Amino acid sequence: MNIRKAGFAPRIVMLLFMAYLLLPLLATGLYALARDWQDSLLPTAWTFSWFSELLGDLRFLSALWTSLYLCLISVALSLVVMLPAVFAITVYFPHWEHFMKGLVVLPYAVPGVVAAVGLIRTYSSGPLDIAGTAYLLVGAYFVVILPYMYQGIRNSLLTVSAVELLQAAELLGARRRTAFLTVILPNIWPGIIVSSLLSFSVLFGEFVLTNMLVGGHIKTIQVYLYQRVGESGHLASAIAISYFVFILMLSMVLMKLGRRMGGEVSK
Amino acid sequence: MKPRNRGVILALLPFLLMVLAFQLVPAVSMLAGSFRQEDGTGFTLGNYLHALQSAYYMQAIKNSLLISITSSLIGIAAGLLCAYCITRFTSRVRDRLLMLTNMTSNFAGVPLAFAYIILLGNNGVFTLLFKQWGWDIFGDFNLYSWSGLVLVYIYFQAPLALLLLYPSFYGIREQWREAAALLGAGRWQFWKTIGLPILAPAIFGTLGILFANAMGAYATAYALVGGNYNLLAVRIGALVAGDVVTQPQMGSTLAVLLALTTLLAVYLNQRMARHAESFGFGPAAKTGSNGKVSLRLRPAVRKELGQ
């Protein structure tokens, strides 16, 4: 690993790059706190009123609530469905993993707008008319986070050598379900939490599917933000910044957890 | 043996059902829809012919391709430069920088478009400032046009390129550099004959991801230009769920075309990743704890989901 101090050129390049990346964020932050900001480098007057107005806005709170519970339900459903499935595949059908890899790469490779077309076609008529409902959205969300959940669960299973653990447990007389619940699950739990949080933050920022599938009926925080952008710039900045801070805290927790787990594994 | 199998099937069944219902059936339905006549019956290639002959749809495809290629190329150039620079720092500083990069990658889609409107929009802070100072460098610049879209796309492409590329730089051993120097190779010659060929699979693979990412980008473009700029992703959205008359068959056709390009690009990425791995220079080949790196990468890679 490189232990020398970085030269002059790399420092300048990275400094410029970071400035470029942080500038839009900074501007949004300043705009959210500015009372008035026109033709001057920095705002001339500051205020918290945009944030207080936001917190008093029932539509914002209900959008936040909608986002939270939709994401939570989707992640919980994904956990309940994926945990046993990935476990069964990793342990009993390792030769299926090739197929699984293809399946899991699909949501990566197929843009959200394309997925939405298929979903609208399938569910806007016929026997299962659930267009515009939360059921459809939760199903779509399930596919969106499929790659993260699959990879997270699979990696955790491989890191703790689930197959060997299971064999040892069975050798000692545990039944399979008992072994899964009392031996495997507690061991992979930290990894599961990390991938759940990651999935949650992905869903929290989802806009395409939400807007196309249920945009008119269900307002998540992203749809709400999109609708408010046209009305008041300052207010929209306040929403954007609150959203960003929330996601930031989430990813901090994620990184901490990830680092702790990384440390444990390398020990 | 029997009851055991039943348990395993019970574990797999919900998963298969969910994937079938929300991934495979919609995909097949979309594919079938693209071959349907306008009234929804029969089989026809007419939709594809229409899409490829219509100047309007071809313009959308062309615009999307151009923006994706341009933003990917600029993004990868910036990403390469930064990835090289970031490996020059100590690992502590490097991790800090990567964390910052990763952090800003959460700032995508609608909020990002909005931030750029504040900065460079018609009444943007910089637009007004530059006007006041009499600077004319942004004279021709219009955020709600091609140049603006490219600028905003680069904002999410460059960090993604950096995050995907930097591990590959650790595949280039310090010893090789020394050996090349001992044999009389200059810095430029080293990169031309050793460095870049080693990085090539990673570069092409990342290019595939960036391209697919830009082709599928919907939220940013939608929030920035709405229907005013003809882009494939936005066009599809309007055809299927728009306020105008919806044309589901045409939407399916364009969606299939879009999916083909992104699938191809991601396939290229997978091929290249395998190629790189077979040489032992795969991403994270020398970074020690694999899980840590991939974990750090994943939040960035989510951009592919069509933000």
PDB file of N, CA, C and O in Angstrom, chain B residues 42-101:
ATOM      1  N   GLY B  42     -53.236  -9.695 -32.707  1.00  0.00           N
ATOM      2  CA  GLY B  42     -52.431 -10.080 -33.855  1.00  0.00           C
ATOM      3  C   GLY B  42     -50.942  -9.941 -33.619  1.00  0.00           C
ATOM      4  O   GLY B  42     -50.500  -9.558 -32.535  1.00  0.00           O
ATOM      5  N   PHE B  43     -50.184 -10.273 -34.648  1.00  0.00           N
ATOM      6  CA  PHE B  43     -48.738 -10.176 -34.553  1.00  0.00           C
ATOM      7  C   PHE B  43     -48.237  -9.265 -35.661  1.00  0.00           C
ATOM      8  O   PHE B  43     -48.666  -9.364 -36.797  1.00  0.00           O
ATOM      9  N   THR B  44     -47.349  -8.355 -35.301  1.00  0.00           N
ATOM     10  CA  THR B  44     -46.841  -7.436 -36.319  1.00  0.00           C
ATOM     11  C   THR B  44     -45.443  -6.954 -35.955  1.00  0.00           C
ATOM     12  O   THR B  44     -45.078  -6.878 -34.791  1.00  0.00           O
ATOM     13  N   LEU B  45     -44.688  -6.673 -36.980  1.00  0.00           N
ATOM     14  CA  LEU B  45     -43.398  -6.020 -36.760  1.00  0.00           C
ATOM     15  C   LEU B  45     -43.535  -4.517 -36.975  1.00  0.00           C
ATOM     16  O   LEU B  45     -42.560  -3.780 -36.917  1.00  0.00           O
ATOM     17  N   GLY B  46     -44.781  -4.114 -37.219  1.00  0.00           N
ATOM     18  CA  GLY B  46     -45.041  -2.724 -37.591  1.00  0.00           C
ATOM     19  C   GLY B  46     -44.542  -1.712 -36.572  1.00  0.00           C
ATOM     20  O   GLY B  46     -44.048  -0.647 -36.943  1.00  0.00           O
ATOM     21  N   ASN B  47     -44.670  -2.047 -35.275  1.00  0.00           N
ATOM     22  CA  ASN B  47     -44.234  -1.101 -34.248  1.00  0.00           C
ATOM     23  C   ASN B  47     -42.755  -0.774 -34.390  1.00  0.00           C
ATOM     24  O   ASN B  47     -42.352   0.380 -34.281  1.00  0.00           O
ATOM     25  N   TYR B  48     -41.961  -1.827 -34.619  1.00  0.00           N
ATOM     26  CA  TYR B  48     -40.522  -1.598 -34.735  1.00  0.00           C
ATOM     27  C   TYR B  48     -40.213  -0.787 -35.985  1.00  0.00           C
ATOM     28  O   TYR B  48     -39.394   0.135 -35.960  1.00  0.00           O
ATOM     29  N   LEU B  49     -40.891  -1.167 -37.082  1.00  0.00           N
ATOM     30  CA  LEU B  49     -40.682  -0.412 -38.323  1.00  0.00           C
ATOM     31  C   LEU B  49     -41.048   1.052 -38.113  1.00  0.00           C
ATOM     32  O   LEU B  49     -40.310   1.960 -38.488  1.00  0.00           O
ATOM     33  N   HIS B  50     -42.191   1.244 -37.441  1.00  0.00           N
ATOM     34  CA  HIS B  50     -42.659   2.606 -37.205  1.00  0.00           C
ATOM     35  C   HIS B  50     -41.644   3.380 -36.358  1.00  0.00           C
ATOM     36  O   HIS B  50     -41.309   4.528 -36.655  1.00  0.00           O
ATOM     37  N   ALA B  51     -41.162   2.718 -35.293  1.00  0.00           N
ATOM     38  CA  ALA B  51     -40.215   3.384 -34.388  1.00  0.00           C
ATOM     39  C   ALA B  51     -38.949   3.777 -35.136  1.00  0.00           C
ATOM     40  O   ALA B  51     -38.396   4.857 -34.920  1.00  0.00           O
ATOM     41  N   LEU B  52     -38.484   2.885 -36.007  1.00  0.00           N
ATOM     42  CA  LEU B  52     -37.210   3.147 -36.669  1.00  0.00           C
ATOM     43  C   LEU B  52     -37.366   4.081 -37.875  1.00  0.00           C
ATOM     44  O   LEU B  52     -36.379   4.598 -38.378  1.00  0.00           O
ATOM     45  N   GLN B  53     -38.604   4.266 -38.319  1.00  0.00           N
ATOM     46  CA  GLN B  53     -38.799   5.177 -39.456  1.00  0.00           C
ATOM     47  C   GLN B  53     -39.257   6.558 -39.011  1.00  0.00           C
ATOM     48  O   GLN B  53     -39.047   7.533 -39.717  1.00  0.00           O
ATOM     49  N   SER B  54     -39.880   6.598 -37.825  1.00  0.00           N
ATOM     50  CA  SER B  54     -40.393   7.883 -37.358  1.00  0.00           C
ATOM     51  C   SER B  54     -39.237   8.806 -36.962  1.00  0.00           C
ATOM     52  O   SER B  54     -38.377   8.442 -36.162  1.00  0.00           O
ATOM     53  N   ALA B  55     -39.248  10.000 -37.541  1.00  0.00           N
ATOM     54  CA  ALA B  55     -38.172  10.952 -37.247  1.00  0.00           C
ATOM     55  C   ALA B  55     -38.184  11.318 -35.764  1.00  0.00           C
ATOM     56  O   ALA B  55     -37.146  11.504 -35.138  1.00  0.00           O
ATOM     57  N   TYR B  56     -39.387  11.370 -35.200  1.00  0.00           N
ATOM     58  CA  TYR B  56     -39.547  11.776 -33.803  1.00  0.00           C
ATOM     59  C   TYR B  56     -38.881  10.774 -32.858  1.00  0.00           C
ATOM     60  O   TYR B  56     -38.082  11.138 -31.992  1.00  0.00           O
ATOM     61  N   TYR B  57     -39.207   9.479 -33.043  1.00  0.00           N
ATOM     62  CA  TYR B  57     -38.627   8.467 -32.155  1.00  0.00           C
ATOM     63  C   TYR B  57     -37.138   8.284 -32.417  1.00  0.00           C
ATOM     64  O   TYR B  57     -36.365   8.059 -31.496  1.00  0.00           O
ATOM     65  N   MET B  58     -36.755   8.393 -33.690  1.00  0.00           N
ATOM     66  CA  MET B  58     -35.335   8.261 -33.989  1.00  0.00           C
ATOM     67  C   MET B  58     -34.544   9.381 -33.332  1.00  0.00           C
ATOM     68  O   MET B  58     -33.428   9.185 -32.872  1.00  0.00           O
ATOM     69  N   GLN B  59     -35.165  10.563 -33.293  1.00  0.00           N
ATOM     70  CA  GLN B  59     -34.483  11.680 -32.635  1.00  0.00           C
ATOM     71  C   GLN B  59     -34.290  11.378 -31.144  1.00  0.00           C
ATOM     72  O   GLN B  59     -33.228  11.646 -30.582  1.00  0.00           O
ATOM     73  N   ALA B  60     -35.335  10.808 -30.523  1.00  0.00           N
ATOM     74  CA  ALA B  60     -35.216  10.452 -29.107  1.00  0.00           C
ATOM     75  C   ALA B  60     -34.084   9.457 -28.904  1.00  0.00           C
ATOM     76  O   ALA B  60     -33.264   9.605 -27.985  1.00  0.00           O
ATOM     77  N   ILE B  61     -34.038   8.434 -29.784  1.00  0.00           N
ATOM     78  CA  ILE B  61     -32.992   7.424 -29.653  1.00  0.00           C
ATOM     79  C   ILE B  61     -31.626   8.059 -29.854  1.00  0.00           C
ATOM     80  O   ILE B  61     -30.683   7.815 -29.091  1.00  0.00           O
ATOM     81  N   LYS B  62     -31.545   8.901 -30.871  1.00  0.00           N
ATOM     82  CA  LYS B  62     -30.250   9.525 -31.183  1.00  0.00           C
ATOM     83  C   LYS B  62     -29.808  10.422 -30.022  1.00  0.00           C
ATOM     84  O   LYS B  62     -28.657  10.377 -29.585  1.00  0.00           O
ATOM     85  N   ASN B  63     -30.729  11.242 -29.515  1.00  0.00           N
ATOM     86  CA  ASN B  63     -30.388  12.116 -28.390  1.00  0.00           C
ATOM     87  C   ASN B  63     -29.887  11.313 -27.198  1.00  0.00           C
ATOM     88  O   ASN B  63     -28.880  11.654 -26.582  1.00  0.00           O
ATOM     89  N   SER B  64     -30.614  10.242 -26.891  1.00  0.00           N
ATOM     90  CA  SER B  64     -30.228   9.429 -25.744  1.00  0.00           C
ATOM     91  C   SER B  64     -28.854   8.820 -25.939  1.00  0.00           C
ATOM     92  O   SER B  64     -28.021   8.847 -25.038  1.00  0.00           O
ATOM     93  N   LEU B  65     -28.636   8.260 -27.131  1.00  0.00           N
ATOM     94  CA  LEU B  65     -27.341   7.641 -27.403  1.00  0.00           C
ATOM     95  C   LEU B  65     -26.229   8.674 -27.287  1.00  0.00           C
ATOM     96  O   LEU B  65     -25.199   8.423 -26.645  1.00  0.00           O
ATOM     97  N   LEU B  66     -26.443   9.847 -27.894  1.00  0.00           N
ATOM     98  CA  LEU B  66     -25.394  10.868 -27.893  1.00  0.00           C
ATOM     99  C   LEU B  66     -25.075  11.321 -26.476  1.00  0.00           C
ATOM    100  O   LEU B  66     -23.911  11.410 -26.088  1.00  0.00           O
ATOM    101  N   ILE B  67     -26.115  11.598 -25.712  1.00  0.00           N
ATOM    102  CA  ILE B  67     -25.895  12.065 -24.334  1.00  0.00           C
ATOM    103  C   ILE B  67     -25.207  10.977 -23.515  1.00  0.00           C
ATOM    104  O   ILE B  67     -24.276  11.247 -22.747  1.00  0.00           O
ATOM    105  N   SER B  68     -25.641   9.729 -23.706  1.00  0.00           N
ATOM    106  CA  SER B  68     -25.046   8.642 -22.933  1.00  0.00           C
ATOM    107  C   SER B  68     -23.576   8.465 -23.288  1.00  0.00           C
ATOM    108  O   SER B  68     -22.726   8.320 -22.409  1.00  0.00           O
ATOM    109  N   ILE B  69     -23.285   8.482 -24.589  1.00  0.00           N
ATOM    110  CA  ILE B  69     -21.890   8.267 -25.000  1.00  0.00           C
ATOM    111  C   ILE B  69     -21.024   9.425 -24.522  1.00  0.00           C
ATOM    112  O   ILE B  69     -19.961   9.218 -23.924  1.00  0.00           O
ATOM    113  N   THR B  70     -21.501  10.653 -24.749  1.00  0.00           N
ATOM    114  CA  THR B  70     -20.698  11.801 -24.341  1.00  0.00           C
ATOM    115  C   THR B  70     -20.455  11.800 -22.841  1.00  0.00           C
ATOM    116  O   THR B  70     -19.307  11.927 -22.385  1.00  0.00           O
ATOM    117  N   SER B  71     -21.524  11.644 -22.067  1.00  0.00           N
ATOM    118  CA  SER B  71     -21.354  11.726 -20.615  1.00  0.00           C
ATOM    119  C   SER B  71     -20.529  10.555 -20.097  1.00  0.00           C
ATOM    120  O   SER B  71     -19.771  10.696 -19.143  1.00  0.00           O
ATOM    121  N   SER B  72     -20.635   9.382 -20.756  1.00  0.00           N
ATOM    122  CA  SER B  72     -19.836   8.241 -20.315  1.00  0.00           C
ATOM    123  C   SER B  72     -18.359   8.477 -20.598  1.00  0.00           C
ATOM    124  O   SER B  72     -17.505   8.174 -19.755  1.00  0.00           O
ATOM    125  N   LEU B  73     -18.061   9.011 -21.782  1.00  0.00           N
ATOM    126  CA  LEU B  73     -16.653   9.229 -22.130  1.00  0.00           C
ATOM    127  C   LEU B  73     -16.020  10.275 -21.222  1.00  0.00           C
ATOM    128  O   LEU B  73     -14.924  10.068 -20.685  1.00  0.00           O
ATOM    129  N   ILE B  74     -16.729  11.388 -21.024  1.00  0.00           N
ATOM    130  CA  ILE B  74     -16.179  12.426 -20.139  1.00  0.00           C
ATOM    131  C   ILE B  74     -16.090  11.885 -18.715  1.00  0.00           C
ATOM    132  O   ILE B  74     -15.097  12.087 -18.015  1.00  0.00           O
ATOM    133  N   GLY B  75     -17.147  11.158 -18.318  1.00  0.00           N
ATOM    134  CA  GLY B  75     -17.155  10.596 -16.972  1.00  0.00           C
ATOM    135  C   GLY B  75     -15.993   9.650 -16.746  1.00  0.00           C
ATOM    136  O   GLY B  75     -15.346   9.684 -15.702  1.00  0.00           O
ATOM    137  N   ILE B  76     -15.711   8.818 -17.750  1.00  0.00           N
ATOM    138  CA  ILE B  76     -14.645   7.840 -17.539  1.00  0.00           C
ATOM    139  C   ILE B  76     -13.281   8.524 -17.561  1.00  0.00           C
ATOM    140  O   ILE B  76     -12.371   8.119 -16.817  1.00  0.00           O
ATOM    141  N   ALA B  77     -13.127   9.568 -18.372  1.00  0.00           N
ATOM    142  CA  ALA B  77     -11.859  10.291 -18.386  1.00  0.00           C
ATOM    143  C   ALA B  77     -11.618  10.918 -17.014  1.00  0.00           C
ATOM    144  O   ALA B  77     -10.533  10.763 -16.422  1.00  0.00           O
ATOM    145  N   ALA B  78     -12.630  11.592 -16.490  1.00  0.00           N
ATOM    146  CA  ALA B  78     -12.497  12.206 -15.172  1.00  0.00           C
ATOM    147  C   ALA B  78     -12.288  11.133 -14.108  1.00  0.00           C
ATOM    148  O   ALA B  78     -11.432  11.276 -13.221  1.00  0.00           O
ATOM    149  N   GLY B  79     -13.048  10.037 -14.228  1.00  0.00           N
ATOM    150  CA  GLY B  79     -12.943   8.965 -13.254  1.00  0.00           C
ATOM    151  C   GLY B  79     -11.556   8.334 -13.245  1.00  0.00           C
ATOM    152  O   GLY B  79     -10.992   8.052 -12.188  1.00  0.00           O
ATOM    153  N   LEU B  80     -10.996   8.132 -14.437  1.00  0.00           N
ATOM    154  CA  LEU B  80      -9.654   7.549 -14.534  1.00  0.00           C
ATOM    155  C   LEU B  80      -8.622   8.440 -13.862  1.00  0.00           C
ATOM    156  O   LEU B  80      -7.806   7.980 -13.058  1.00  0.00           O
ATOM    157  N   LEU B  81      -8.690   9.726 -14.209  1.00  0.00           N
ATOM    158  CA  LEU B  81      -7.728  10.670 -13.641  1.00  0.00           C
ATOM    159  C   LEU B  81      -7.829  10.672 -12.110  1.00  0.00           C
ATOM    160  O   LEU B  81      -6.836  10.557 -11.403  1.00  0.00           O
ATOM    161  N   CYS B  82      -9.059  10.769 -11.608  1.00  0.00           N
ATOM    162  CA  CYS B  82      -9.254  10.818 -10.153  1.00  0.00           C
ATOM    163  C   CYS B  82      -8.869   9.486  -9.510  1.00  0.00           C
ATOM    164  O   CYS B  82      -8.310   9.463  -8.417  1.00  0.00           O
ATOM    165  N   ALA B  83      -9.172   8.379 -10.194  1.00  0.00           N
ATOM    166  CA  ALA B  83      -8.822   7.081  -9.633  1.00  0.00           C
ATOM    167  C   ALA B  83      -7.312   6.955  -9.501  1.00  0.00           C
ATOM    168  O   ALA B  83      -6.790   6.442  -8.511  1.00  0.00           O
ATOM    169  N   TYR B  84      -6.600   7.448 -10.516  1.00  0.00           N
ATOM    170  CA  TYR B  84      -5.142   7.419 -10.418  1.00  0.00           C
ATOM    171  C   TYR B  84      -4.687   8.279  -9.247  1.00  0.00           C
ATOM    172  O   TYR B  84      -3.863   7.862  -8.438  1.00  0.00           O
ATOM    173  N   CYS B  85      -5.250   9.473  -9.163  1.00  0.00           N
ATOM    174  CA  CYS B  85      -4.826  10.397  -8.110  1.00  0.00           C
ATOM    175  C   CYS B  85      -5.131   9.831  -6.721  1.00  0.00           C
ATOM    176  O   CYS B  85      -4.341   9.968  -5.794  1.00  0.00           O
ATOM    177  N   ILE B  86      -6.267   9.180  -6.611  1.00  0.00           N
ATOM    178  CA  ILE B  86      -6.691   8.734  -5.291  1.00  0.00           C
ATOM    179  C   ILE B  86      -5.798   7.612  -4.778  1.00  0.00           C
ATOM    180  O   ILE B  86      -5.606   7.441  -3.574  1.00  0.00           O
ATOM    181  N   THR B  87      -5.188   6.862  -5.691  1.00  0.00           N
ATOM    182  CA  THR B  87      -4.267   5.808  -5.233  1.00  0.00           C
ATOM    183  C   THR B  87      -2.941   6.391  -4.778  1.00  0.00           C
ATOM    184  O   THR B  87      -2.120   5.688  -4.212  1.00  0.00           O
ATOM    185  N   ARG B  88      -2.708   7.667  -5.037  1.00  0.00           N
ATOM    186  CA  ARG B  88      -1.459   8.303  -4.608  1.00  0.00           C
ATOM    187  C   ARG B  88      -1.530   8.747  -3.146  1.00  0.00           C
ATOM    188  O   ARG B  88      -0.541   9.130  -2.567  1.00  0.00           O
ATOM    189  N   PHE B  89      -2.727   8.766  -2.597  1.00  0.00           N
ATOM    190  CA  PHE B  89      -2.863   9.227  -1.215  1.00  0.00           C
ATOM    191  C   PHE B  89      -2.628   8.070  -0.242  1.00  0.00           C
ATOM    192  O   PHE B  89      -2.665   6.902  -0.634  1.00  0.00           O
ATOM    193  N   THR B  90      -2.427   8.404   1.010  1.00  0.00           N
ATOM    194  CA  THR B  90      -2.360   7.349   2.028  1.00  0.00           C
ATOM    195  C   THR B  90      -3.761   6.750   2.174  1.00  0.00           C
ATOM    196  O   THR B  90      -4.753   7.393   1.835  1.00  0.00           O
ATOM    197  N   SER B  91      -3.816   5.534   2.685  1.00  0.00           N
ATOM    198  CA  SER B  91      -5.102   4.839   2.671  1.00  0.00           C
ATOM    199  C   SER B  91      -6.134   5.567   3.535  1.00  0.00           C
ATOM    200  O   SER B  91      -7.329   5.504   3.277  1.00  0.00           O
ATOM    201  N   ARG B  92      -5.661   6.267   4.556  1.00  0.00           N
ATOM    202  CA  ARG B  92      -6.615   7.002   5.404  1.00  0.00           C
ATOM    203  C   ARG B  92      -7.295   8.120   4.635  1.00  0.00           C
ATOM    204  O   ARG B  92      -8.516   8.247   4.627  1.00  0.00           O
ATOM    205  N   VAL B  93      -6.468   8.923   3.976  1.00  0.00           N
ATOM    206  CA  VAL B  93      -7.024  10.032   3.192  1.00  0.00           C
ATOM    207  C   VAL B  93      -7.885   9.483   2.071  1.00  0.00           C
ATOM    208  O   VAL B  93      -8.969   9.996   1.782  1.00  0.00           O
ATOM    209  N   ARG B  94      -7.408   8.392   1.456  1.00  0.00           N
ATOM    210  CA  ARG B  94      -8.156   7.801   0.347  1.00  0.00           C
ATOM    211  C   ARG B  94      -9.554   7.390   0.800  1.00  0.00           C
ATOM    212  O   ARG B  94     -10.547   7.679   0.146  1.00  0.00           O
ATOM    213  N   ASP B  95      -9.618   6.744   1.959  1.00  0.00           N
ATOM    214  CA  ASP B  95     -10.927   6.302   2.439  1.00  0.00           C
ATOM    215  C   ASP B  95     -11.856   7.477   2.711  1.00  0.00           C
ATOM    216  O   ASP B  95     -13.053   7.414   2.451  1.00  0.00           O
ATOM    217  N   ARG B  96     -11.267   8.556   3.252  1.00  0.00           N
ATOM    218  CA  ARG B  96     -12.083   9.758   3.472  1.00  0.00           C
ATOM    219  C   ARG B  96     -12.654  10.273   2.160  1.00  0.00           C
ATOM    220  O   ARG B  96     -13.846  10.588   2.063  1.00  0.00           O
ATOM    221  N   LEU B  97     -11.784  10.366   1.162  1.00  0.00           N
ATOM    222  CA  LEU B  97     -12.212  10.893  -0.135  1.00  0.00           C
ATOM    223  C   LEU B  97     -13.284  10.005  -0.751  1.00  0.00           C
ATOM    224  O   LEU B  97     -14.275  10.490  -1.298  1.00  0.00           O
ATOM    225  N   LEU B  98     -13.078   8.693  -0.639  1.00  0.00           N
ATOM    226  CA  LEU B  98     -14.069   7.772  -1.203  1.00  0.00           C
ATOM    227  C   LEU B  98     -15.401   7.913  -0.490  1.00  0.00           C
ATOM    228  O   LEU B  98     -16.463   7.842  -1.096  1.00  0.00           O
ATOM    229  N   MET B  99     -15.315   8.136   0.824  1.00  0.00           N
ATOM    230  CA  MET B  99     -16.549   8.286   1.590  1.00  0.00           C
ATOM    231  C   MET B  99     -17.325   9.516   1.125  1.00  0.00           C
ATOM    232  O   MET B  99     -18.542   9.469   0.936  1.00  0.00           O
ATOM    233  N   LEU B 100     -16.587  10.599   0.909  1.00  0.00           N
ATOM    234  CA  LEU B 100     -17.234  11.826   0.421  1.00  0.00           C
ATOM    235  C   LEU B 100     -17.873  11.596  -0.946  1.00  0.00           C
ATOM    236  O   LEU B 100     -19.002  12.004  -1.191  1.00  0.00           O
ATOM    237  N   THR B 101     -17.104  10.920  -1.810  1.00  0.00           N
ATOM    238  CA  THR B 101     -17.620  10.641  -3.155  1.00  0.00           C
ATOM    239  C   THR B 101     -18.892   9.834  -3.079  1.00  0.00           C
ATOM    240  O   THR B 101     -19.893  10.115  -3.743  1.00  0.00           O
TER     241      THR B 101
END
